[in-house]
PDB file of C-alpha atoms in Angstrom:
ATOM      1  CA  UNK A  11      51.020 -24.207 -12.178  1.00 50.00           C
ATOM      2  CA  UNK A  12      47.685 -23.970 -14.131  1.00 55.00           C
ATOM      3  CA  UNK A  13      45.921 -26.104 -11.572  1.00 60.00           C
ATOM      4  CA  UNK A  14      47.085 -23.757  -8.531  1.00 60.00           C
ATOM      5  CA  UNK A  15      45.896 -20.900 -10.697  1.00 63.00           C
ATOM      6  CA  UNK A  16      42.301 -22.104 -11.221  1.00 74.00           C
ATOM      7  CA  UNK A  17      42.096 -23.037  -7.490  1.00 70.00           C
ATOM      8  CA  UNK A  18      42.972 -19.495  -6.744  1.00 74.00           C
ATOM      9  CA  UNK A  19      40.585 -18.244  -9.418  1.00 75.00           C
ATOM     10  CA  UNK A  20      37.822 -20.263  -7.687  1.00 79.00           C
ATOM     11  CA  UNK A  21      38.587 -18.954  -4.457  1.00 80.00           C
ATOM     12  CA  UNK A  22      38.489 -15.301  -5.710  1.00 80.00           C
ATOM     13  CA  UNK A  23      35.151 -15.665  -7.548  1.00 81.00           C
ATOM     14  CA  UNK A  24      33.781 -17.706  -4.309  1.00 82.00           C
ATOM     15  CA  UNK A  25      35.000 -14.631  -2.065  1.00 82.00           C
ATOM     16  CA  UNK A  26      34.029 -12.043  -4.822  1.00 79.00           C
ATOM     17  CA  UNK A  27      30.403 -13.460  -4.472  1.00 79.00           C
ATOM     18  CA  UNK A  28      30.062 -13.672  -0.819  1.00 80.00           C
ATOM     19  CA  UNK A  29      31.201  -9.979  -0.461  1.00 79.00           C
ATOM     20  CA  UNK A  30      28.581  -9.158  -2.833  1.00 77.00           C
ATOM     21  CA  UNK A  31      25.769 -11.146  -0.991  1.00 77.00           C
ATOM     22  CA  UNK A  32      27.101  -9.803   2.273  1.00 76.00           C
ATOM     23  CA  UNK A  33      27.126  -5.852   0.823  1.00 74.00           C
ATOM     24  CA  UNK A  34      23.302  -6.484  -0.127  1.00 70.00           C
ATOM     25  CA  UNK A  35      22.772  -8.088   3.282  1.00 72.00           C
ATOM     26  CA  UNK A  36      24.238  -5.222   5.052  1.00 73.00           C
ATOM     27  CA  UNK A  37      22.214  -2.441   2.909  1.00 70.00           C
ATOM     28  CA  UNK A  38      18.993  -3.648   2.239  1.00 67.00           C
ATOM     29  CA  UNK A  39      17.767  -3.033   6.146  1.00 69.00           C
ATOM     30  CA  UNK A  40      19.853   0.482   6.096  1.00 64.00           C
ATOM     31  CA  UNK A  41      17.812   1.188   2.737  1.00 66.00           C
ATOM     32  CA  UNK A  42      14.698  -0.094   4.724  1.00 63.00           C
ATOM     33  CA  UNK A  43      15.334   2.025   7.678  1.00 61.00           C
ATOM     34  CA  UNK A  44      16.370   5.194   5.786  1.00 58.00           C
ATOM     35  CA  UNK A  45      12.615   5.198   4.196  1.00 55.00           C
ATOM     36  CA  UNK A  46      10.815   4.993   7.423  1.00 52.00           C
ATOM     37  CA  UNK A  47      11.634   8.364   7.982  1.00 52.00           C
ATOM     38  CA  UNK A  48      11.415  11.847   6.147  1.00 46.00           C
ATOM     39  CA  UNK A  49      13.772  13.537   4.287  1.00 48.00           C
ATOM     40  CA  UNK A  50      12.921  16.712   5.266  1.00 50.00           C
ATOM     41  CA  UNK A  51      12.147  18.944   7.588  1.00 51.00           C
ATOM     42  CA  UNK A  52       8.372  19.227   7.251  1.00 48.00           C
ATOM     43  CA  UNK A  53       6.860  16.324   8.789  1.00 48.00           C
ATOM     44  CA  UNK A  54       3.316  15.368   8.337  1.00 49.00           C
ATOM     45  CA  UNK A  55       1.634  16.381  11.257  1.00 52.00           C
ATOM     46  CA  UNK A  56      -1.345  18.636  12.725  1.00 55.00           C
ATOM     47  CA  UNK A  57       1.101  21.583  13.924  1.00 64.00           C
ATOM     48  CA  UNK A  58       0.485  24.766  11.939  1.00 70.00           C
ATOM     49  CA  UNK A  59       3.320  25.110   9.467  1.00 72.00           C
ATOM     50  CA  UNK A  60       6.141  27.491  10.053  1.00 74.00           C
ATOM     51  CA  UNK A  61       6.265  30.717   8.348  1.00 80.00           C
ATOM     52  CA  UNK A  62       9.220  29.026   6.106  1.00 82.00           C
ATOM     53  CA  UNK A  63       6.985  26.653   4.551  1.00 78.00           C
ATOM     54  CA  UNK A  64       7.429  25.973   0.837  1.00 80.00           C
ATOM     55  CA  UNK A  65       4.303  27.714  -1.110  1.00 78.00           C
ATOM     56  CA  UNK A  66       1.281  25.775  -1.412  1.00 74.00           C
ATOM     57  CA  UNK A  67       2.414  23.430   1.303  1.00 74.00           C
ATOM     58  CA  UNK A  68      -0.861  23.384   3.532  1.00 69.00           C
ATOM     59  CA  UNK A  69      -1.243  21.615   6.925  1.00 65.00           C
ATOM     60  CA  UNK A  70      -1.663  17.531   7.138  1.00 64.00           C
ATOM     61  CA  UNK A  71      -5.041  16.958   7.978  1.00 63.00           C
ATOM     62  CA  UNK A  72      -5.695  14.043  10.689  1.00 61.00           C
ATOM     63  CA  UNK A  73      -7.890  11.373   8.070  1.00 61.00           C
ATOM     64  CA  UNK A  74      -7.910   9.117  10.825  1.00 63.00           C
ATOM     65  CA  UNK A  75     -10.543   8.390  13.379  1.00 62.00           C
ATOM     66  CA  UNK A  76     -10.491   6.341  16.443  1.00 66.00           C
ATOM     67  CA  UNK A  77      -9.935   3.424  14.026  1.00 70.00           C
ATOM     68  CA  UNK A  78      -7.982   3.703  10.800  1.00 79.00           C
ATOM     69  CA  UNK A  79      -8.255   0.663   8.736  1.00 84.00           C
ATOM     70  CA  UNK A  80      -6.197   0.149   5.134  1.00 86.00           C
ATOM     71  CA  UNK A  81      -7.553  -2.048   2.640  1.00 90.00           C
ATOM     72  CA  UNK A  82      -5.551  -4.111   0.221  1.00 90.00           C
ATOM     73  CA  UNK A  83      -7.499  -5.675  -2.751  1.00 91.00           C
ATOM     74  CA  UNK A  84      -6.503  -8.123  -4.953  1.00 89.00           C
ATOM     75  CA  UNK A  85      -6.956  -8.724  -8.648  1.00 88.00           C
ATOM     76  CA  UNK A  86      -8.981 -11.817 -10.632  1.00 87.00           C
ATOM     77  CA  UNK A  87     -11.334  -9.737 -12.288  1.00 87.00           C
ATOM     78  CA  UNK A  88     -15.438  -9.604 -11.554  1.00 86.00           C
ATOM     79  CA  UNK A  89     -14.190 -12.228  -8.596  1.00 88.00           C
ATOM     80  CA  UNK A  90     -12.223  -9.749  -7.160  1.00 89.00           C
ATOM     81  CA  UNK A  91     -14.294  -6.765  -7.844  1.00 88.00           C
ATOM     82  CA  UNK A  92     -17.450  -8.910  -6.201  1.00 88.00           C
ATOM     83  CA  UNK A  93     -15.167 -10.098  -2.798  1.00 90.00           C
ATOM     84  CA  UNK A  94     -14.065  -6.298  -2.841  1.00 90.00           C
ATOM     85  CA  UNK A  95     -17.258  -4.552  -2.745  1.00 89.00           C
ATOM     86  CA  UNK A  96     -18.458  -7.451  -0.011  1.00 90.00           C
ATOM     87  CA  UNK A  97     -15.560  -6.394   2.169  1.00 91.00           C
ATOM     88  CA  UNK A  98     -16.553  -2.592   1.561  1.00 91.00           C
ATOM     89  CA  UNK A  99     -20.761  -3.495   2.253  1.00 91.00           C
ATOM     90  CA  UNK A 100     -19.701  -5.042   5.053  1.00 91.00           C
ATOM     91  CA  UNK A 101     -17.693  -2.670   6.588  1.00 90.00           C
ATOM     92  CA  UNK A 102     -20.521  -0.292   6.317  1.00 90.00           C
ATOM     93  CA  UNK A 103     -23.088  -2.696   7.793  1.00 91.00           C
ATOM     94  CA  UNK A 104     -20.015  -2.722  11.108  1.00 90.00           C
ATOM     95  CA  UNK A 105     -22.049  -0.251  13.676  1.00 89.00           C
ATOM     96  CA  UNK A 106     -19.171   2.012  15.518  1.00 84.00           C
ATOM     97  CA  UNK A 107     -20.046   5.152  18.084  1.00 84.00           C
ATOM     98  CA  UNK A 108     -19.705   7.244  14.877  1.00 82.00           C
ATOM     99  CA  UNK A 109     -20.969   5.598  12.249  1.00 85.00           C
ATOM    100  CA  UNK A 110     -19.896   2.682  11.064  1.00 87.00           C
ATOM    101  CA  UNK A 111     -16.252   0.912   9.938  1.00 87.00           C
ATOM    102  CA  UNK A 112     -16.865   2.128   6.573  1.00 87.00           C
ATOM    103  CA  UNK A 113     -16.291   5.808   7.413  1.00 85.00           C
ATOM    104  CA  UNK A 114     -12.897   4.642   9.216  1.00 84.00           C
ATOM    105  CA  UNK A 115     -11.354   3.484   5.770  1.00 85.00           C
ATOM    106  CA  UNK A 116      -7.869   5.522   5.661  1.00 82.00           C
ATOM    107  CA  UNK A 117      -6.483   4.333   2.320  1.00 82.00           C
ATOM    108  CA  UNK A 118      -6.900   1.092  -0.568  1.00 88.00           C
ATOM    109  CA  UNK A 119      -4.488  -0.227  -2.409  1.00 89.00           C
ATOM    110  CA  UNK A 120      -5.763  -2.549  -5.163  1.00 91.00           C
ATOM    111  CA  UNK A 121      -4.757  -4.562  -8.389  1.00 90.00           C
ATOM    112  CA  UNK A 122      -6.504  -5.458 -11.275  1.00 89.00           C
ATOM    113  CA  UNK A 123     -10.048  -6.718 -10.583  1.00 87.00           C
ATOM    114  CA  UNK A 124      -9.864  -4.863  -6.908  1.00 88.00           C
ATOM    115  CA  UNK A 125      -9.304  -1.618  -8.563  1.00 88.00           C
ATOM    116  CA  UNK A 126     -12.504  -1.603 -10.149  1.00 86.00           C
ATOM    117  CA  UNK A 127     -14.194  -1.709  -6.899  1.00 87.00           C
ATOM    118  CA  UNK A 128     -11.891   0.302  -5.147  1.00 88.00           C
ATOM    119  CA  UNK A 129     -11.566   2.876  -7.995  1.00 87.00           C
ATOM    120  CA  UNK A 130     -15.752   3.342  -8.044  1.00 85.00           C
ATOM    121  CA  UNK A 131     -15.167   3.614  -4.120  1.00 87.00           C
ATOM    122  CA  UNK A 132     -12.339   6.110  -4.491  1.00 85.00           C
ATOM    123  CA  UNK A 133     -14.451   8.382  -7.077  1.00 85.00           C
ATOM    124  CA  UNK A 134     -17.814   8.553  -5.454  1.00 84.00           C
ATOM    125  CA  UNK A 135     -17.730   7.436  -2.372  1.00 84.00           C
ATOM    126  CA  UNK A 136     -20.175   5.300  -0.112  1.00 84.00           C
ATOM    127  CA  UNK A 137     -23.649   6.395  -1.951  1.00 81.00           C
ATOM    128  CA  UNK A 138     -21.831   4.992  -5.124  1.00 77.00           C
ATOM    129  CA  UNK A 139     -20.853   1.687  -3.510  1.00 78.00           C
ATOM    130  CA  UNK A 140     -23.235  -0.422  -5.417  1.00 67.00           C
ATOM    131  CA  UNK A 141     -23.916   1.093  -8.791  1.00 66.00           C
ATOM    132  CA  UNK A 142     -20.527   0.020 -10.010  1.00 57.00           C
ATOM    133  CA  UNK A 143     -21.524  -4.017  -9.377  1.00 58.00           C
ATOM    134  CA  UNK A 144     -24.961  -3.336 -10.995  1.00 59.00           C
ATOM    135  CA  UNK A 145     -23.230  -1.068 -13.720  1.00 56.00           C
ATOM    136  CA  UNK A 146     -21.186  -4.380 -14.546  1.00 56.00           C
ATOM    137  CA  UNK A 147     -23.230  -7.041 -14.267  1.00 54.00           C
ATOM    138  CA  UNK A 148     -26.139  -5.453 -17.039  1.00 51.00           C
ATOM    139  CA  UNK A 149     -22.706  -5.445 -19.244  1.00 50.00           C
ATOM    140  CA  UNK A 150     -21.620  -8.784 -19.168  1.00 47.00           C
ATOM    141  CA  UNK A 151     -23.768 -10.808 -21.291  1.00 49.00           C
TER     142      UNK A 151
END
């Protein structure tokens, strides 16, 4: 009898795991596809708000040109923060009908060394592109 009674314990924990694994299966791409869309009724786009709009809730603005391009920089420190601020000189050397690439930068996302790049970026923009590089190379000794 205790033999039969471990098989059967064996076969419930095998079963009791493959439910489990099929549950997370099953829910992860229902998760996935119940965050692609909004939870409310004010969706972001470029239709004046209606007159039931929560205070301070202004119109989305259209950030986006004819190109929108999303940057994702990585970290390794002064590496990173050199490779970033190449990607970002280069996009601005790009040519486009209305400028250049640089101006068609939507959003970055960046780690450690990327951030400092992308930070400077984020705070002052393209006319303080390189003074952050300069700013840390008189630093390091």
């Amino acid at each position: 009898m205790g033999e039969k009674e471990s098989w059967e314990t064996t076969i419930s924990s095998i079963i009791a795991a493959m439910a489990s694994r099929a549950a997370y299966l099953l829910a992860m791409p229902a998760i996935l596809v119940l965050c692609a869309f909004s939870a409310g009724p004010y969706k972001a786009t470029n239709v004046p708000l209606p007159v039931d709009a929560p205070p301070g809730m202004t119109a989305a603005a259209d950030i986006t040109g004819e190109h929108a391009i999303a940057l994702s920089f990585s970290g390794g420190g002064m590496r990173a923060a050199a490779f970033s601020y190449g990607v970002l000189e280069t996009l601005r050397s790009v040519r486009t009908a209305d400028g250049d690439l640089l101006d068609d930068v939507s959003f970055i996302t960046s780690v450690s060394g990327g951030s400092l790049t992308a930070a400077y970026f984020g705070a002052f923009g393209r006319e303080g592109l390189g003074q952050g590089i300069r700013g840390c190379r008189r630093r390091i000794p």
